Coordinates of C-alpha atoms (C1' of nucleotides) in Angstrom, one line a residue:
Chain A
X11 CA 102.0 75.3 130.8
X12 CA 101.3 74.9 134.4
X13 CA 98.0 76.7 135.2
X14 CA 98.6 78.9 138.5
X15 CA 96.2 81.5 139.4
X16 CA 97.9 84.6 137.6
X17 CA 99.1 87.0 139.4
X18 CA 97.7 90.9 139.5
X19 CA 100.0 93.0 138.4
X20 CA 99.5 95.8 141.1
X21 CA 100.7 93.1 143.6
X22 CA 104.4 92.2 141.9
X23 CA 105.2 96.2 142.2
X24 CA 104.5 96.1 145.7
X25 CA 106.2 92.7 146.1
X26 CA 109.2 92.2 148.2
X27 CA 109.5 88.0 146.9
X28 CA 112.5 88.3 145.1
X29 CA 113.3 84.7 143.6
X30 CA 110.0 83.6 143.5
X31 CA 108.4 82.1 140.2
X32 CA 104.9 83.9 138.9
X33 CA 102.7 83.9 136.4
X34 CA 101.4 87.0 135.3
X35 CA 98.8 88.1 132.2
X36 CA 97.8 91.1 130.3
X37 CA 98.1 93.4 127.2
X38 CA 101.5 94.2 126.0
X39 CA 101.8 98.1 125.7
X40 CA 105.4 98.0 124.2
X41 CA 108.1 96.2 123.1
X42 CA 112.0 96.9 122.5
X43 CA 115.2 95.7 122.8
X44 CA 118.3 93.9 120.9
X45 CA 118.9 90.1 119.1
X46 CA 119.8 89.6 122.9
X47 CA 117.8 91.1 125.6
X48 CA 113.7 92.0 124.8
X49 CA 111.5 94.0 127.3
X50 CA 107.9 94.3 127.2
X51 CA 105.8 96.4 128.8
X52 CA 102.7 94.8 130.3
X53 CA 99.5 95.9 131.6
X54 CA 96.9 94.3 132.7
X55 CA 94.6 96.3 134.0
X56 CA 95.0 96.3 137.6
X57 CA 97.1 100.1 138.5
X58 CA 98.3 102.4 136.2
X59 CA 102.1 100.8 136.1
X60 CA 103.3 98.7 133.6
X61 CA 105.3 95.3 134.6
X62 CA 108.5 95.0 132.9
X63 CA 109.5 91.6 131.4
X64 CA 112.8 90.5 130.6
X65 CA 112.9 88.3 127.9
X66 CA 116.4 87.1 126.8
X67 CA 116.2 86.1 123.0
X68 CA 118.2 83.5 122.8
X69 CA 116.1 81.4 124.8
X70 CA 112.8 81.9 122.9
X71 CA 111.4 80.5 119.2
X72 CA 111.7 84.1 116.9
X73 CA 108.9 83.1 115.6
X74 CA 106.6 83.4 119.4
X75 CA 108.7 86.5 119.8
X76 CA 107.4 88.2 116.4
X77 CA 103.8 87.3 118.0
X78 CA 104.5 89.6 120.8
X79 CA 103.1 93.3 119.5
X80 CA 101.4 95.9 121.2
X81 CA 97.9 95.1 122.2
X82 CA 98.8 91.2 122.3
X83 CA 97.2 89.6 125.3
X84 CA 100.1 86.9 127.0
X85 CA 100.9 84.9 129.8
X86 CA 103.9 85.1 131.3
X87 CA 105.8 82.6 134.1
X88 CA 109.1 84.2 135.3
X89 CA 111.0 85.2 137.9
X90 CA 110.4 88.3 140.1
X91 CA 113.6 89.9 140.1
X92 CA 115.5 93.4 141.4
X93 CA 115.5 95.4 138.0
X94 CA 118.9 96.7 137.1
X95 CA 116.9 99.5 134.7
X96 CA 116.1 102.7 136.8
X97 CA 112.1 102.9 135.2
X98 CA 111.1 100.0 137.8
X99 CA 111.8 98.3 141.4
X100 CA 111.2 94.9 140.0
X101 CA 110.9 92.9 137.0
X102 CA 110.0 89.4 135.8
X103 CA 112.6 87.6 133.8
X104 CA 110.5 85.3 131.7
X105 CA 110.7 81.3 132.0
X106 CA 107.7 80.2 129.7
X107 CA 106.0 82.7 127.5
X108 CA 102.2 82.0 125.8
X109 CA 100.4 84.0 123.2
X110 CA 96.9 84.1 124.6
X111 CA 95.8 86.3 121.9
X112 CA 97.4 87.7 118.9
X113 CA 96.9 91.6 117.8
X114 CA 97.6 92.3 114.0
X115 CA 99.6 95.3 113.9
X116 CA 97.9 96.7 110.7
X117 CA 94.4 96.4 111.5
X118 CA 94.6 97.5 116.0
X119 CA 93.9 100.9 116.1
X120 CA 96.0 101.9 118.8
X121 CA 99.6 102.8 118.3
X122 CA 102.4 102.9 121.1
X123 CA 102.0 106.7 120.8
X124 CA 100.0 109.8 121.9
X125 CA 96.5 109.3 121.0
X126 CA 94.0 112.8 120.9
X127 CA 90.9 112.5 123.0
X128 CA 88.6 112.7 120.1
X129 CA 90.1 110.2 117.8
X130 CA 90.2 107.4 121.1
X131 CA 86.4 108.6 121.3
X132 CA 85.9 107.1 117.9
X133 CA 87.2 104.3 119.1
X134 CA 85.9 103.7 122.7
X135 CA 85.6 99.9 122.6
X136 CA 89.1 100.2 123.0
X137 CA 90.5 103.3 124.9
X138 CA 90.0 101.4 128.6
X139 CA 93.5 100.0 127.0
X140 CA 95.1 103.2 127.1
X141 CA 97.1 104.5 130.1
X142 CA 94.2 107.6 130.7
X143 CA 91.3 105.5 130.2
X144 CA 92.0 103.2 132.6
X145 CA 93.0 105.2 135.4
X146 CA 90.0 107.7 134.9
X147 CA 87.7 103.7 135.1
X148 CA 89.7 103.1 138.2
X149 CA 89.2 106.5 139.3
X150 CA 85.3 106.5 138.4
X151 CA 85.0 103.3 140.4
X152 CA 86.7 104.3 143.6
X153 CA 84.5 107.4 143.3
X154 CA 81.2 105.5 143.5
X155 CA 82.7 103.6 145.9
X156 CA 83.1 106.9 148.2
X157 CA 79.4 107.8 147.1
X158 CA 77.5 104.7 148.7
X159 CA 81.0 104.9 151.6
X160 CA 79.5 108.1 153.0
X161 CA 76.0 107.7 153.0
X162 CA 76.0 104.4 154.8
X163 CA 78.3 106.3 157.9
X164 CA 75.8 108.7 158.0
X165 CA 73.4 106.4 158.1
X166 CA 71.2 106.9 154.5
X167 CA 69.6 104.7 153.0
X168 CA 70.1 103.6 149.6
X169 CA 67.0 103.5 148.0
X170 CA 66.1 102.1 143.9
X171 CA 63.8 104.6 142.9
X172 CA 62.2 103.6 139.4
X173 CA 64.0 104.1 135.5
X174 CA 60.7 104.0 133.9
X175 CA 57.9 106.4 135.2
X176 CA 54.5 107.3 133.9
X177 CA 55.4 111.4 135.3
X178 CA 56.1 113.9 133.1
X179 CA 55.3 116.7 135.2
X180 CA 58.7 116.6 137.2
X181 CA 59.9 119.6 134.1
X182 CA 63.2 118.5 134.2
X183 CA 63.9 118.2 130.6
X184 CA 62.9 116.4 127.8
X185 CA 62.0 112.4 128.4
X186 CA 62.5 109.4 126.1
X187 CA 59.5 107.6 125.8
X188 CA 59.4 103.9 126.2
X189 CA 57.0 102.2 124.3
X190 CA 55.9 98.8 122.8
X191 CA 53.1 100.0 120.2
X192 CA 54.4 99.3 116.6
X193 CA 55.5 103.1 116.0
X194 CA 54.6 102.5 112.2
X195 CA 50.9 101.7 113.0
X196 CA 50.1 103.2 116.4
X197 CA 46.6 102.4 118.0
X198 CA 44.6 105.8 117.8
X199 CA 41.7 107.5 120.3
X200 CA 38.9 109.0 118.9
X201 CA 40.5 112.4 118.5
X202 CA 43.4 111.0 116.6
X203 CA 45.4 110.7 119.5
X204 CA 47.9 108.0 120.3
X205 CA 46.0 105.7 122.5
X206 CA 48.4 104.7 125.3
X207 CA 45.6 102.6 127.5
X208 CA 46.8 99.9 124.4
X209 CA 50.8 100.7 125.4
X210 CA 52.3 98.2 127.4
X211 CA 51.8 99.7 130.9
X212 CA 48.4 101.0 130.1
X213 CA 49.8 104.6 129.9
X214 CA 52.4 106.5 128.4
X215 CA 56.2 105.9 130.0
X216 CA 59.1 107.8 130.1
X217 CA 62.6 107.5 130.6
X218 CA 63.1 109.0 134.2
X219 CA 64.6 112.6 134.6
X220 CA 65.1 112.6 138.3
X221 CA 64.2 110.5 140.9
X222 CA 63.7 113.2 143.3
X223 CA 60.0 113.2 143.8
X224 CA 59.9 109.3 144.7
X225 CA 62.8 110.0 146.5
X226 CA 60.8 112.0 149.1
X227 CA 58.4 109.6 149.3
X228 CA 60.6 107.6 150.8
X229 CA 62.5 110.0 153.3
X230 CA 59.4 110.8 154.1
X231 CA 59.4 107.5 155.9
X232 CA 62.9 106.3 156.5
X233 CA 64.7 109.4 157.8
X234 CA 67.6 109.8 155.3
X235 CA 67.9 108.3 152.0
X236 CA 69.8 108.7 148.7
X237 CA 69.5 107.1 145.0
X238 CA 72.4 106.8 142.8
X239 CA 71.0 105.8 139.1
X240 CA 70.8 106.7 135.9
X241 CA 68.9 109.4 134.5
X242 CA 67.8 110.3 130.8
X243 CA 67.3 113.8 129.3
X244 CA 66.2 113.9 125.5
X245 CA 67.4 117.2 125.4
X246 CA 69.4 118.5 122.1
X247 CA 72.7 119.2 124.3
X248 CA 75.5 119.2 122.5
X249 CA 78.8 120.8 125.1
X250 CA 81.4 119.4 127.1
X251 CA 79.1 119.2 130.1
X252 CA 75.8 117.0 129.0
X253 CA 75.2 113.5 128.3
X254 CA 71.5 111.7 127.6
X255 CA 72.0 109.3 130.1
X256 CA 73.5 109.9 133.0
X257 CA 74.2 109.1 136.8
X258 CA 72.7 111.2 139.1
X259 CA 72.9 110.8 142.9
X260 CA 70.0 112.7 144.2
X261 CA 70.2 112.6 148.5
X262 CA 67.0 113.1 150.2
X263 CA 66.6 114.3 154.1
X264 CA 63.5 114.8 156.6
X265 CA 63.9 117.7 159.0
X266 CA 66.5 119.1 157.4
X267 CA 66.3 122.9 156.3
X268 CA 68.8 124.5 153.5
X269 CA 71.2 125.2 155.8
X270 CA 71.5 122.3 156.6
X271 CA 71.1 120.3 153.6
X272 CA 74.4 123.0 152.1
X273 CA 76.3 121.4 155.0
X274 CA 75.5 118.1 153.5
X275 CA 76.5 118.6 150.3
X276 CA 80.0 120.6 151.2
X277 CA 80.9 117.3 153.1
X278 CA 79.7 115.2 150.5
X279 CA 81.8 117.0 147.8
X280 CA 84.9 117.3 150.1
X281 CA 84.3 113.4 151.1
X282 CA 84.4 112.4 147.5
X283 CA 87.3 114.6 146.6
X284 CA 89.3 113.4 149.9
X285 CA 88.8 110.0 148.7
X286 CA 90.0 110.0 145.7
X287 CA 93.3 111.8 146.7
X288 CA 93.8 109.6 149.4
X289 CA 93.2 106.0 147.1
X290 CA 94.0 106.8 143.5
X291 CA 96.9 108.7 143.9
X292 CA 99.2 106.8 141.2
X293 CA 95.9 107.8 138.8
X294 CA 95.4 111.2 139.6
X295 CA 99.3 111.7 139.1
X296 CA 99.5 110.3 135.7
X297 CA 96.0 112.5 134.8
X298 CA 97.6 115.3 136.4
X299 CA 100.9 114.8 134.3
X300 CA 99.0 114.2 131.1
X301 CA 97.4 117.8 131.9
X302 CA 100.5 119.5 132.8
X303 CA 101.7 119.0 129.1
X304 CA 98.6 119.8 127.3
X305 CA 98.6 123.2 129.5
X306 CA 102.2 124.2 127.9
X307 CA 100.4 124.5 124.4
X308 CA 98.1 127.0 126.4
X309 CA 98.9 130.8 127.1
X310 CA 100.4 131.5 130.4
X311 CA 96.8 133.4 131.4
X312 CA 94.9 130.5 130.9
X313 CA 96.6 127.9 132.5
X314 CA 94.8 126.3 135.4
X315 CA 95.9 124.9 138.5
X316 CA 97.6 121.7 138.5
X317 CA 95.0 119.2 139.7
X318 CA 96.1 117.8 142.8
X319 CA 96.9 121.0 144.0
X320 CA 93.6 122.1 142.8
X321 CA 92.0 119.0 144.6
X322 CA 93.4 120.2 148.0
X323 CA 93.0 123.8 147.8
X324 CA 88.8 123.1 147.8
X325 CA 89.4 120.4 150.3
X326 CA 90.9 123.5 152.8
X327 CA 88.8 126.1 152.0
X328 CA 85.4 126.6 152.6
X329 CA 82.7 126.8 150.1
X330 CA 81.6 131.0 149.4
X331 CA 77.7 130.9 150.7
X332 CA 75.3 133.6 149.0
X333 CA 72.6 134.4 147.8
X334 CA 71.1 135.0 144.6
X335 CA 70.6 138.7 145.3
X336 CA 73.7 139.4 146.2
X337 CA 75.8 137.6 143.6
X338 CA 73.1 140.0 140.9
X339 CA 74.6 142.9 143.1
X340 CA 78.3 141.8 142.9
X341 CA 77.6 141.0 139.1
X342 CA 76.2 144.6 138.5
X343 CA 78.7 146.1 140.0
X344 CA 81.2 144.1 138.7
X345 CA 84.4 145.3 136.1
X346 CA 82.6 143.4 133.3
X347 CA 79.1 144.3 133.6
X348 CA 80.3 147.7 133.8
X349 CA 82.4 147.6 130.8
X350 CA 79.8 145.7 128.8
X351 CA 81.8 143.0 128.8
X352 CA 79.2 140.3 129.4
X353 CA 77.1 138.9 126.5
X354 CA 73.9 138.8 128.7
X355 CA 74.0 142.7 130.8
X356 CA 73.2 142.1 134.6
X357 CA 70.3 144.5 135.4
X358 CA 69.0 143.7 138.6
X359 CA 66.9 141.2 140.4
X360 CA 65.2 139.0 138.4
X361 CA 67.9 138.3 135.2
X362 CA 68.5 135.0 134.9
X363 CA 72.3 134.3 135.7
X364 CA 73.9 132.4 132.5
X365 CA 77.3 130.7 132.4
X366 CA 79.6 133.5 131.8
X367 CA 78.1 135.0 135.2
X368 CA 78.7 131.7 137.1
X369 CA 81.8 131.6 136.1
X370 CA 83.1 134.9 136.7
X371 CA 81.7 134.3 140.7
X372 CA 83.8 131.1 140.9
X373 CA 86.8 131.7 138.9
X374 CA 87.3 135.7 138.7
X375 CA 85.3 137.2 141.6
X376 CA 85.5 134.0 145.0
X377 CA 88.2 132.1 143.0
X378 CA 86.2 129.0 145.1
X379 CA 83.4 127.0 144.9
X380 CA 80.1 128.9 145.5
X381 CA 77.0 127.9 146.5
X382 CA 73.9 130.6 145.3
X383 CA 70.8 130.2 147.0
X384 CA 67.3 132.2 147.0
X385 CA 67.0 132.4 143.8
X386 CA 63.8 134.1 142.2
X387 CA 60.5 131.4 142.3
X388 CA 60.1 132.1 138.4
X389 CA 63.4 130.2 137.4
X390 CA 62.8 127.4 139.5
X391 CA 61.0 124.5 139.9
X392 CA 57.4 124.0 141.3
X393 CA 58.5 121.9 144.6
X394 CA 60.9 124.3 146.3
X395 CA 60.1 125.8 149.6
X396 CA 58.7 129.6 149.0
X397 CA 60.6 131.8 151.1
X398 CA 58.3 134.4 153.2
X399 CA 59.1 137.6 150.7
X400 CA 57.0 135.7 147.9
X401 CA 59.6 136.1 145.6
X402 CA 62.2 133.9 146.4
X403 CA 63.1 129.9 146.6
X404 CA 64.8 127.9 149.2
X405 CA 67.4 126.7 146.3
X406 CA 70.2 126.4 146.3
X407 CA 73.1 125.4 143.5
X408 CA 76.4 124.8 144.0
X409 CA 79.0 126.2 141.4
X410 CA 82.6 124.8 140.6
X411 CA 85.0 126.1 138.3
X412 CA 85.4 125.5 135.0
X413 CA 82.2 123.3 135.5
X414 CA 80.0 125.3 136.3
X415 CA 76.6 124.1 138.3
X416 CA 77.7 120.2 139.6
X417 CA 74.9 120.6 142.6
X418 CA 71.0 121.6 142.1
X419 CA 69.1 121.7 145.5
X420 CA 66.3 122.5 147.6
X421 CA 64.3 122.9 151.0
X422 CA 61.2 121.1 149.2
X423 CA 57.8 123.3 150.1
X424 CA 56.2 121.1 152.8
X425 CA 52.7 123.1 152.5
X426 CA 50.2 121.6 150.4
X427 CA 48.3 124.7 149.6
X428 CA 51.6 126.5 149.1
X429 CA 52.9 123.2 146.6
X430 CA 49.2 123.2 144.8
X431 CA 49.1 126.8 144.6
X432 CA 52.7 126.9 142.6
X433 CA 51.7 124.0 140.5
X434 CA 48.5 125.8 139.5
X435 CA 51.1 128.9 138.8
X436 CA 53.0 126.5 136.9
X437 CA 50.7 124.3 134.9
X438 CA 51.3 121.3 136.4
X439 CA 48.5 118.7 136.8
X440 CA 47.6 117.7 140.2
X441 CA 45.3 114.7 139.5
X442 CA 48.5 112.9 138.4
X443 CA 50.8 113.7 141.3
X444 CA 48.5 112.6 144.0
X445 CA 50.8 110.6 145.3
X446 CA 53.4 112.7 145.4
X447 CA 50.7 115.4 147.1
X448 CA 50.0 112.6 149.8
X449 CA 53.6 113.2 151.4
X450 CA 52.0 116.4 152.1
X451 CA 48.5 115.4 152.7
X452 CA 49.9 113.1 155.8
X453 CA 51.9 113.8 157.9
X454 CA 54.3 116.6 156.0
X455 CA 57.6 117.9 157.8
X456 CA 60.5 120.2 156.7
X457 CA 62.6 118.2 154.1
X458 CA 65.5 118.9 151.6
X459 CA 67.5 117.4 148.7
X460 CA 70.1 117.9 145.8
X461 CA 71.3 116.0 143.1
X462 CA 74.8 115.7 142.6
X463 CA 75.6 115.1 138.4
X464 CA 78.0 112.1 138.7
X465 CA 80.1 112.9 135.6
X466 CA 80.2 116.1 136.5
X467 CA 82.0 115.3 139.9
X468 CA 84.1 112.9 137.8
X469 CA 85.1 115.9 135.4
X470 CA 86.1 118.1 138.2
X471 CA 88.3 115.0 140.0
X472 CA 90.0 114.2 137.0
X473 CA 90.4 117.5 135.6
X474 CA 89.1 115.7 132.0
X475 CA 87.5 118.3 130.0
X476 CA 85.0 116.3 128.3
X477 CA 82.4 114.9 130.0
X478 CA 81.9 112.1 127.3
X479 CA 85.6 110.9 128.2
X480 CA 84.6 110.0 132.2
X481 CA 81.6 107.9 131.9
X482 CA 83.0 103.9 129.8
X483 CA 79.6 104.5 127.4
X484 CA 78.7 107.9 126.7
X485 CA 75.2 109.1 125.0
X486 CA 74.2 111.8 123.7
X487 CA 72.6 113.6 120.7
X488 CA 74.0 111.2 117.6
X489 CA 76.3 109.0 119.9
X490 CA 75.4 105.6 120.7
X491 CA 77.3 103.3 119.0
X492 CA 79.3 101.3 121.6
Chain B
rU27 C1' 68.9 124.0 118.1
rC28 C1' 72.2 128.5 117.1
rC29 C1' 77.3 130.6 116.2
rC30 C1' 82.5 129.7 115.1
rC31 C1' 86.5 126.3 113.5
rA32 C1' 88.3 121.9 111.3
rG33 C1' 88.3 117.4 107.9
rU34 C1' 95.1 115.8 103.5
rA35 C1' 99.1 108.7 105.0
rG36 C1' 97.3 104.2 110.7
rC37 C1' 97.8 108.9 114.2
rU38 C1' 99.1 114.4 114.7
rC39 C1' 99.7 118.1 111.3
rA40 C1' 102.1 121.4 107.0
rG41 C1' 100.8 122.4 102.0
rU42 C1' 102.2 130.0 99.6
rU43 C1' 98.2 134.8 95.5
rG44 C1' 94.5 128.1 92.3
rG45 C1' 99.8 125.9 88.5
rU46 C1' 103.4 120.4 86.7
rU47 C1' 105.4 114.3 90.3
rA48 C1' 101.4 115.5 97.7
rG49 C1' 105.2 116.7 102.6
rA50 C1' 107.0 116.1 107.8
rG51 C1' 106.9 113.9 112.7
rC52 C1' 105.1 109.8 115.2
rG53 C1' 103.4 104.7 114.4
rG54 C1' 104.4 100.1 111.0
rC55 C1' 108.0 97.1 108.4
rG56 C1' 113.5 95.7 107.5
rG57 C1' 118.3 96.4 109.6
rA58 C1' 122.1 98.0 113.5
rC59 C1' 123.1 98.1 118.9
rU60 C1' 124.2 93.0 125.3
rG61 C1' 119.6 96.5 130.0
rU62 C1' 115.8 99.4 127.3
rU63 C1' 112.0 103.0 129.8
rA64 C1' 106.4 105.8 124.6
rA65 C1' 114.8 103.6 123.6
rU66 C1' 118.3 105.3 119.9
rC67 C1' 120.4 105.3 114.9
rC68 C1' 120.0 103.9 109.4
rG69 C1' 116.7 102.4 105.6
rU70 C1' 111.7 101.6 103.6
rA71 C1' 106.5 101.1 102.3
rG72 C1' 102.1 103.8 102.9
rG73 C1' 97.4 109.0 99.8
rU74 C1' 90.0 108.3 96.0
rC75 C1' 93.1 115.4 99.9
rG76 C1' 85.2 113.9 104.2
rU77 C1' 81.0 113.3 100.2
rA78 C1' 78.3 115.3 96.0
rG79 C1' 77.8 119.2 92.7
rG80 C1' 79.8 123.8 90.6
rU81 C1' 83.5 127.8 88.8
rU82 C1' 88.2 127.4 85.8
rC83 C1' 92.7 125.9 80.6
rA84 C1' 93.9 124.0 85.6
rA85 C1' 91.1 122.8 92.3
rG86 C1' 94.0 119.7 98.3
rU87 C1' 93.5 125.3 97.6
rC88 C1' 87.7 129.1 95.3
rC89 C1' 81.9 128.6 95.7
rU90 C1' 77.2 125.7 97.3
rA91 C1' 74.9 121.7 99.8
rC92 C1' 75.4 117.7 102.9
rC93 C1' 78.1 114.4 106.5
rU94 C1' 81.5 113.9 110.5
rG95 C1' 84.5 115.9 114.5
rG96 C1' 85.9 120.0 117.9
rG97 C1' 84.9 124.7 120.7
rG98 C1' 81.3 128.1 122.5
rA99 C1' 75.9 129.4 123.6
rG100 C1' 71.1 127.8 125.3
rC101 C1' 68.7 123.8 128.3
rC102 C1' 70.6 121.6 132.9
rA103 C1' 73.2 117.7 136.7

RNA sequence: UCCCCAGUAGCUCAGUUGGUUAGAGCGGCGGACUGUUAAUCCGUAGGUCGUAGGUUCAAGUCCUACCUGGGGAGCCA
């Protein structure tokens, strides 16, 4: 067979040769038809579409036909044609057809039917072959895409910030240690201790939780900067919302105050979700449509908004700014605190606002994203700015529905008797964040930052209700197998 | 980690107050149809009822433990 460079299959739809010959390859999705006429379904990958191709029988061993099941990997050469079907603009009518790969239909787990979520998660070597998999990859890549897109016009920088650290103090959760002592006979210190001086790095390593604090480090230098890695947690989470590993993109600004680091993260948000409505269109309408007929099954009350739809309406409205003290006194005063209606009573300042309370802002009381700022010092962590009543942060989260928090912020406390005060408060142990201390030690100005949970974005854009169905590989407590 | 729900054919599920030979749809396979759109129509094969104990004359059905999956909570992004 003559080797021509194939053909992507995004292309032939938007094709207008007529007439000419191509070759095309990919995974067949379907096949049906008559003794006479055959048509297969092909995808390769490249859009959500399949390519139709015509494959009159009579012209083709029954034998190579038989070959051609769902899953099968083929090349094609054909002609583009008009299609006379009404599913499709064009078609190929195939000239030369070659089995690149056979699929037995007993043993390949996917069927040319409606697949549940959970059972494709069982097999997730496999689901980027199904039509929702692959538009959420598409849609996952176009969405980092947009992430490094609008930090480079605003001039950030993009900066590595380390996956193995020797701090534990950060408190963002729990860390995975990484470690080369045999771990069934580890060296011991006098006091029975594990002795990490014999580890690998001459101390003891983690898995990083954030990379906020060298982050700073470095906008405390270059202006502007943001990281986009992975991030670990060891935590025991098992919910629609957590993974163990992560990507977190964590933007980090000098002389920028809260106000203006919430400004930041509205456009960021709306950036991203503009994006993705304006390039993945064809994805977002299949995800949308795929929604649509899970919602019927649901009772008219809890049906949400369909997701483009949804997509816009935060893209024109702007985000509900408040702050901690007054979302406790629309919460108190609220038809379900009232009626008892809420697991966890709101009783004044100082309660510690859980899910249900989140959600009834966002989705009962605003009925649009919120962002919740000042929140009490004691539920926050050691490196945000103290505000001048003593009691109170410069945080600030930002809350979406259904999702609840997808942004955790802060103006970062630029004192360093306020910072070493707190961590004194907090337990945190100076001697081994003297680096981080120095930012304040030399030369320390106003500075701000949030971290944006990338999967959680990716839930929100493609309305996917699992956060272990947007990222290819997903961890978490029990699951690592692919 | 806690609470709740589920586990029956390749997939999605039904299976009555415990009772004789375990049911459907989809998918597969065979056949029919000259252009189909996850085609349609006819036929057909396919089961250690999650695992291990227990109760009972009798367990898919009841009890206990464990495993797996899902939902919710906490932790958070």
């Amino acid at each position: 067979m003559e080797q021509k460079r194939r053909t992507r299959i995004v292309d032939l739809l938007k094709t207008s040769e007529i007439g000419q010959q191509t070759n095309v390859k990919g995974w067949v999705r379907t096949k049906r038809g008559n003794k006479h006429v055959n048509f297969i379904a092909l995808n390769d990958g490249s859009c959500i579409h399949n390519l139709q191709i015509v494959v009159d029988v009579p012209n083709f061993d029954e034998e190579l036909l038989k070959r051609i099941t769902t899953g099968a990997s083929v090349s094609i050469i054909g002609e583009i044609c008009e299609s006379t079907g009404s599913g499709q603009k064009v078609e190929i009518q195939a000239k030369e057809i070659e089995i690149l790969g056979d699929c037995d239909v007993d043993k390949y787990p996917l069927q040319p039917k409606k697949h549940s979520l959970e059972f494709l998660r069982e097999i997730a070597h496999l689901r980027f072959r199904t039509n929702t998999f692959g538009a959420i990859a598409r849609v996952r890549h176009s969405m980092i895409f947009a992430v490094h897109e609008f930090f480079t016009k605003k001039g950030f920088l993009n900066i590595h910030t380390p996956i193995i650290t020797a701090s534990d103090a950060e408190g963002a959760g729990e860390m995975f240690k990484v470690t080369t002592l045999d771990l069934d006979n580890t060296p011991k210190t006098e006091e029975g201790q594990i002795d990490y001086s014999k580890d690998f790095f001459g101390k003891a390593t983690n898995l990083t939780v954030s990379g906020q604090l060298e982050g700073e480090l470095a906008a405390l230098a270059m202006g502007e900067i943001y990281t986009f890695g992975p991030t670990f947690r060891a935590e025991n989470s098992n919910t629609t919302r957590h993974l163990s590993e992560f990507w977190m993109i964590e933007p980090e600004m000098a002389f920028y105050n809260l106000d203006d680091n919430m400004d930041l993260a509205e456009e960021f948000l709306k950036y991203l979700i503009k994006y993705a409505l304006d390039n993945c269109s064809d994805d977002l309408k299949f995800l949308s449509q795929r929604l649509q007929e899970e919602e019927k099954n649901k009772k008219a009350d809890e049906r949400s908004m369909e997701l483009i739809e949804k997509l816009e309406f935060v893209l024109a409205h702007d985000f509900i700014r408040l702050t901690y003290s007054e979302a406790i006194d629309i919460l108190k005063n609220s038809k379900p605190n009232k009626k008892g209606k809420f697991k966890y009573p709101i009783t004044g300042f100082g309660s510690d606002l859980q899910s249900e309370h989140e959600r009834f802002l966002v989705e009962k009381h605003f009925k649009k994203p919120v962002i919740l700022t000042d929140y009490p010092k004691d539920i926050k962590a050691f490196y945000m700015k103290l505000n001048d009543d003593g009691n109170t942060v410069r945080a600030m989260d930002v809350l979406f529905p259904q999702i609840g928090e997808i942004i955790g912020g802060s103006q970062r406390e630029d004192s360093l008797e306020k910072l070493t005060g707190r961590m004194k408060e907090m337990d945190i142990p100076e001697e081994e964040m003297w680096w981080y201390l120095d930012t304040r030690r030399f030369g320390s100005v106003e500075h701000s930052g949030f971290g944006l949970g990338f999967e959680r974005m990716m839930l929100f854009v493609t309305g996917m209700g699992n956060i272990r169905d947007v990222i290819p590989f997903p961890r978490a407590p029990k699951t690592a197998e692919f």
